[in-house]
Amino acid sequence: DCERAGRSACDCSMSGEETDAKRARTAWVPPSHTMNIVEAVMKENEVDGFTALADAPASVIQGLGDNAEAVLNALGVGTVRELAEWKFAKWAKAMVALAELEVEGKRPEGCALNLDLAIDKEHESKSIKEIIALPISALQGLTPAADEELSKIHIKTIEKLGTWKFIETAQAIVVLADVEETMSPEDRKAEKLLKRLE
């Protein structure tokens, strides 16, 4: 249906409730700001703030097509925030970052480093570089079914997951949503007044 289709061409007009929701997420517009992320989100979402984008379907990210959206949904990831906070993506991204700083054969005696709570037991003794070359299902909690799903969008290794650009975009949006002002100056004053009266 039209509501689930989101980005698809739809000739139906928005209901009153949908119009109100659209207005609500762009109710306060900072008058002099110049920032934009037009190359990161879909055309119809260019006016949305970080807060609204963070809780929107992942498909608002530009370039994340219907196929990728279906794969993410199959893995339980629906929104930009869920993609940004998906633990498997966070693990993969962290592993990729530190793999670049790993030196082969230089593990000091007595070193406590391990990824045993994230990696299947059979891979625990491997280096980080070896681990990121493994299939996604080597991550604890993911099965070969995840390999099959993610291969549909050309993600076949932990490294590919950790470097998938859409995860980085999602994480950036979610982080910046925490520092976005969503209330007008008038609303902020009213809120402060109410707190004083409590």
mmCIF file of C-alpha atoms in Angstrom:
data_model
loop_
_atom_site.group_PDB
_atom_site.id
_atom_site.type_symbol
_atom_site.label_atom_id
_atom_site.label_comp_id
_atom_site.label_asym_id
_atom_site.label_seq_id
_atom_site.Cartn_x
_atom_site.Cartn_y
_atom_site.Cartn_z
ATOM 1 C CA ASP A 1 0.000 0.000 0.000
ATOM 2 C CA CYS A 2 0.992 3.661 -0.278
ATOM 3 C CA GLU A 3 1.977 4.048 3.366
ATOM 4 C CA ARG A 4 4.463 1.180 3.194
ATOM 5 C CA ALA A 5 5.689 2.085 -0.270
ATOM 6 C CA GLY A 6 7.138 5.341 1.038
ATOM 7 C CA ARG A 7 9.311 6.395 -1.878
ATOM 8 C CA SER A 8 7.274 4.814 -4.684
ATOM 9 C CA ALA A 9 5.297 6.945 -7.085
ATOM 10 C CA CYS A 10 1.890 7.489 -5.553
ATOM 11 C CA ASP A 11 -0.829 9.764 -6.868
ATOM 12 C CA CYS A 12 -2.981 9.669 -3.766
ATOM 13 C CA SER A 13 -3.167 12.829 -1.664
ATOM 14 C CA MET A 14 -1.973 12.849 1.935
ATOM 15 C CA SER A 15 -4.583 12.438 4.645
ATOM 16 C CA GLY A 16 -5.040 15.169 7.247
ATOM 17 C CA GLU A 17 -3.189 13.052 9.793
ATOM 18 C CA GLU A 18 -0.238 12.532 7.426
ATOM 19 C CA THR A 19 -0.120 16.256 6.655
ATOM 20 C CA ASP A 20 -0.052 17.091 10.359
ATOM 21 C CA ALA A 21 2.763 14.595 10.894
ATOM 22 C CA LYS A 22 4.769 16.167 8.061
ATOM 23 C CA ARG A 23 4.275 19.612 9.551
ATOM 24 C CA ALA A 24 5.189 18.390 13.038
ATOM 25 C CA ARG A 25 8.608 17.142 12.020
ATOM 26 C CA THR A 26 9.484 20.450 10.350
ATOM 27 C CA ALA A 27 7.535 22.742 12.713
ATOM 28 C CA TRP A 28 10.523 24.877 13.680
ATOM 29 C CA VAL A 29 12.897 25.974 10.945
ATOM 30 C CA PRO A 30 16.057 27.823 12.066
ATOM 31 C CA PRO A 31 15.915 31.052 10.022
ATOM 32 C CA SER A 32 19.584 31.592 9.207
ATOM 33 C CA HIS A 33 21.113 28.110 9.003
ATOM 34 C CA THR A 34 22.801 26.971 5.780
ATOM 35 C CA MET A 35 23.631 23.331 6.552
ATOM 36 C CA ASN A 36 22.171 20.526 4.453
ATOM 37 C CA ILE A 37 22.702 16.838 3.733
ATOM 38 C CA VAL A 38 21.012 16.717 0.341
ATOM 39 C CA GLU A 39 23.426 14.093 -0.966
ATOM 40 C CA ALA A 40 22.691 11.803 1.973
ATOM 41 C CA VAL A 41 18.898 11.577 1.975
ATOM 42 C CA MET A 42 16.028 11.211 -0.451
ATOM 43 C CA LYS A 43 14.648 14.343 -2.125
ATOM 44 C CA GLU A 44 11.426 14.271 -0.131
ATOM 45 C CA ASN A 45 13.378 14.099 3.139
ATOM 46 C CA GLU A 46 15.788 16.972 2.501
ATOM 47 C CA VAL A 47 13.785 19.304 4.771
ATOM 48 C CA ASP A 48 13.692 16.877 7.693
ATOM 49 C CA GLY A 49 15.856 17.413 10.735
ATOM 50 C CA PHE A 50 18.313 14.868 12.105
ATOM 51 C CA THR A 51 15.808 13.869 14.809
ATOM 52 C CA ALA A 52 13.085 13.014 12.309
ATOM 53 C CA LEU A 53 15.538 11.264 10.005
ATOM 54 C CA ALA A 54 16.922 9.110 12.827
ATOM 55 C CA ASP A 55 13.501 7.610 13.467
ATOM 56 C CA ALA A 56 12.497 7.361 9.812
ATOM 57 C CA PRO A 57 12.736 4.166 7.728
ATOM 58 C CA ALA A 58 16.285 3.391 6.609
ATOM 59 C CA SER A 59 15.103 3.945 3.049
ATOM 60 C CA VAL A 60 15.356 7.730 3.573
ATOM 61 C CA ILE A 61 19.114 7.315 3.078
ATOM 62 C CA GLN A 62 19.933 8.133 -0.535
ATOM 63 C CA GLY A 63 21.080 5.120 -2.520
ATOM 64 C CA LEU A 64 19.639 2.545 -0.155
ATOM 65 C CA GLY A 65 17.323 0.869 -2.646
ATOM 66 C CA ASP A 66 14.320 -1.357 -2.161
ATOM 67 C CA ASN A 67 16.482 -4.490 -2.326
ATOM 68 C CA ALA A 68 18.720 -3.322 0.531
ATOM 69 C CA GLU A 69 15.691 -2.215 2.523
ATOM 70 C CA ALA A 70 14.150 -5.683 2.176
ATOM 71 C CA VAL A 71 17.403 -7.309 3.318
ATOM 72 C CA LEU A 72 17.615 -5.036 6.370
ATOM 73 C CA ASN A 73 13.984 -5.720 7.247
ATOM 74 C CA ALA A 74 14.652 -9.452 7.077
ATOM 75 C CA LEU A 75 17.427 -8.910 9.641
ATOM 76 C CA GLY A 76 15.180 -6.905 11.949
ATOM 77 C CA VAL A 77 16.521 -3.481 10.961
ATOM 78 C CA GLY A 78 13.849 -0.980 9.955
ATOM 79 C CA THR A 79 14.859 2.576 10.835
ATOM 80 C CA VAL A 80 17.942 4.731 10.426
ATOM 81 C CA ARG A 81 18.482 4.507 14.187
ATOM 82 C CA GLU A 82 18.209 0.708 14.148
ATOM 83 C CA LEU A 83 20.767 0.538 11.339
ATOM 84 C CA ALA A 84 23.122 2.876 13.201
ATOM 85 C CA GLU A 85 22.811 0.888 16.425
ATOM 86 C CA TRP A 86 22.767 -2.608 14.916
ATOM 87 C CA LYS A 87 25.351 -4.339 17.061
ATOM 88 C CA PHE A 88 26.725 -6.528 14.280
ATOM 89 C CA ALA A 89 27.465 -3.474 12.144
ATOM 90 C CA LYS A 90 29.101 -1.713 15.091
ATOM 91 C CA TRP A 91 31.259 -4.750 15.819
ATOM 92 C CA ALA A 92 32.263 -5.061 12.170
ATOM 93 C CA LYS A 93 33.093 -1.366 11.853
ATOM 94 C CA ALA A 94 35.237 -1.449 15.010
ATOM 95 C CA MET A 95 37.083 -4.567 13.842
ATOM 96 C CA VAL A 96 37.826 -3.016 10.452
ATOM 97 C CA ALA A 97 39.169 0.145 12.105
ATOM 98 C CA LEU A 98 41.528 -1.757 14.401
ATOM 99 C CA ALA A 99 42.593 -4.298 11.776
ATOM 100 C CA GLU A 100 44.494 -1.461 10.087
ATOM 101 C CA LEU A 101 46.505 -1.001 13.285
ATOM 102 C CA GLU A 102 47.288 -4.671 13.819
ATOM 103 C CA VAL A 103 50.830 -5.897 13.132
ATOM 104 C CA GLU A 104 51.212 -9.561 12.207
ATOM 105 C CA GLY A 105 53.127 -11.630 14.744
ATOM 106 C CA LYS A 106 53.481 -8.775 17.243
ATOM 107 C CA ARG A 107 51.081 -9.931 19.975
ATOM 108 C CA PRO A 108 52.946 -9.394 23.269
ATOM 109 C CA GLU A 109 53.199 -12.223 25.763
ATOM 110 C CA GLY A 110 50.384 -11.976 28.294
ATOM 111 C CA CYS A 111 48.204 -9.826 26.004
ATOM 112 C CA ALA A 112 44.532 -10.032 27.049
ATOM 113 C CA LEU A 113 42.937 -8.827 23.785
ATOM 114 C CA ASN A 114 40.096 -11.026 22.539
ATOM 115 C CA LEU A 115 36.779 -10.863 20.702
ATOM 116 C CA ASP A 116 35.385 -14.058 22.190
ATOM 117 C CA LEU A 117 31.921 -12.610 22.914
ATOM 118 C CA ALA A 118 31.461 -11.489 19.313
ATOM 119 C CA ILE A 119 33.041 -14.300 17.287
ATOM 120 C CA ASP A 120 32.129 -17.974 16.975
ATOM 121 C CA LYS A 121 34.426 -20.187 19.047
ATOM 122 C CA GLU A 122 36.203 -21.737 16.070
ATOM 123 C CA HIS A 123 37.564 -18.317 15.074
ATOM 124 C CA GLU A 124 38.586 -16.965 18.480
ATOM 125 C CA SER A 125 42.333 -17.503 17.989
ATOM 126 C CA LYS A 126 42.461 -15.645 14.652
ATOM 127 C CA SER A 127 43.926 -12.181 14.110
ATOM 128 C CA ILE A 128 41.587 -9.248 13.513
ATOM 129 C CA LYS A 129 42.659 -9.166 9.863
ATOM 130 C CA GLU A 130 41.710 -12.830 9.508
ATOM 131 C CA ILE A 131 38.414 -12.298 11.311
ATOM 132 C CA ILE A 132 37.197 -9.479 9.080
ATOM 133 C CA ALA A 133 37.742 -11.714 6.033
ATOM 134 C CA LEU A 134 35.234 -14.232 7.432
ATOM 135 C CA PRO A 135 31.571 -14.541 6.403
ATOM 136 C CA ILE A 136 29.057 -12.473 8.369
ATOM 137 C CA SER A 137 27.788 -15.608 10.117
ATOM 138 C CA ALA A 138 31.102 -15.845 11.998
ATOM 139 C CA LEU A 139 29.648 -13.149 14.263
ATOM 140 C CA GLN A 140 27.914 -14.639 17.270
ATOM 141 C CA GLY A 141 24.148 -14.339 16.833
ATOM 142 C CA LEU A 142 24.066 -14.469 13.036
ATOM 143 C CA THR A 143 23.377 -17.622 11.049
ATOM 144 C CA PRO A 144 24.149 -18.637 7.456
ATOM 145 C CA ALA A 145 20.729 -17.198 6.624
ATOM 146 C CA ALA A 146 22.235 -13.753 7.307
ATOM 147 C CA ASP A 147 25.034 -14.554 4.842
ATOM 148 C CA GLU A 148 22.417 -15.361 2.241
ATOM 149 C CA GLU A 149 20.433 -12.174 2.869
ATOM 150 C CA LEU A 150 23.430 -9.833 2.930
ATOM 151 C CA SER A 151 24.960 -11.409 -0.168
ATOM 152 C CA LYS A 152 21.956 -9.997 -2.058
ATOM 153 C CA ILE A 153 23.476 -6.540 -1.526
ATOM 154 C CA HIS A 154 27.071 -7.718 -2.092
ATOM 155 C CA ILE A 155 28.043 -7.908 1.586
ATOM 156 C CA LYS A 156 29.803 -11.246 2.015
ATOM 157 C CA THR A 157 32.379 -10.588 4.722
ATOM 158 C CA ILE A 158 32.638 -8.836 8.066
ATOM 159 C CA GLU A 159 34.909 -6.294 6.386
ATOM 160 C CA LYS A 160 32.279 -5.471 3.765
ATOM 161 C CA LEU A 161 29.694 -4.960 6.507
ATOM 162 C CA GLY A 162 32.067 -2.751 8.490
ATOM 163 C CA THR A 163 32.763 -0.516 5.497
ATOM 164 C CA TRP A 164 29.194 -0.295 4.141
ATOM 165 C CA LYS A 165 28.727 3.431 3.581
ATOM 166 C CA PHE A 166 25.049 3.453 4.554
ATOM 167 C CA ILE A 167 25.900 2.395 8.103
ATOM 168 C CA GLU A 168 28.288 5.327 8.419
ATOM 169 C CA THR A 169 25.599 7.711 7.143
ATOM 170 C CA ALA A 170 23.038 6.291 9.564
ATOM 171 C CA GLN A 171 25.429 6.587 12.502
ATOM 172 C CA ALA A 172 26.276 10.186 11.627
ATOM 173 C CA ILE A 173 22.583 11.124 11.487
ATOM 174 C CA VAL A 174 21.824 9.467 14.823
ATOM 175 C CA VAL A 175 24.815 11.041 16.598
ATOM 176 C CA LEU A 176 23.896 14.522 15.370
ATOM 177 C CA ALA A 177 20.233 14.045 16.270
ATOM 178 C CA ASP A 178 21.340 14.196 19.912
ATOM 179 C CA VAL A 179 22.590 17.755 19.450
ATOM 180 C CA GLU A 180 19.765 19.090 17.313
ATOM 181 C CA GLU A 181 17.403 21.693 18.729
ATOM 182 C CA THR A 182 13.831 20.732 17.887
ATOM 183 C CA MET A 183 11.979 23.459 19.777
ATOM 184 C CA SER A 184 11.441 27.087 18.793
ATOM 185 C CA PRO A 185 12.795 29.820 21.096
ATOM 186 C CA GLU A 186 9.217 30.484 22.233
ATOM 187 C CA ASP A 187 8.644 26.829 23.077
ATOM 188 C CA ARG A 188 11.923 26.695 24.991
ATOM 189 C CA LYS A 189 10.920 29.725 27.049
ATOM 190 C CA ALA A 190 7.523 28.189 27.782
ATOM 191 C CA GLU A 191 9.155 24.929 28.830
ATOM 192 C CA LYS A 192 11.521 26.742 31.210
ATOM 193 C CA LEU A 193 8.582 28.646 32.710
ATOM 194 C CA LEU A 194 6.648 25.433 33.293
ATOM 195 C CA LYS A 195 9.646 23.881 35.037
ATOM 196 C CA ARG A 196 9.888 26.859 37.359
ATOM 197 C CA LEU A 197 6.233 26.450 38.279
ATOM 198 C CA GLU A 198 6.604 22.759 39.142
#
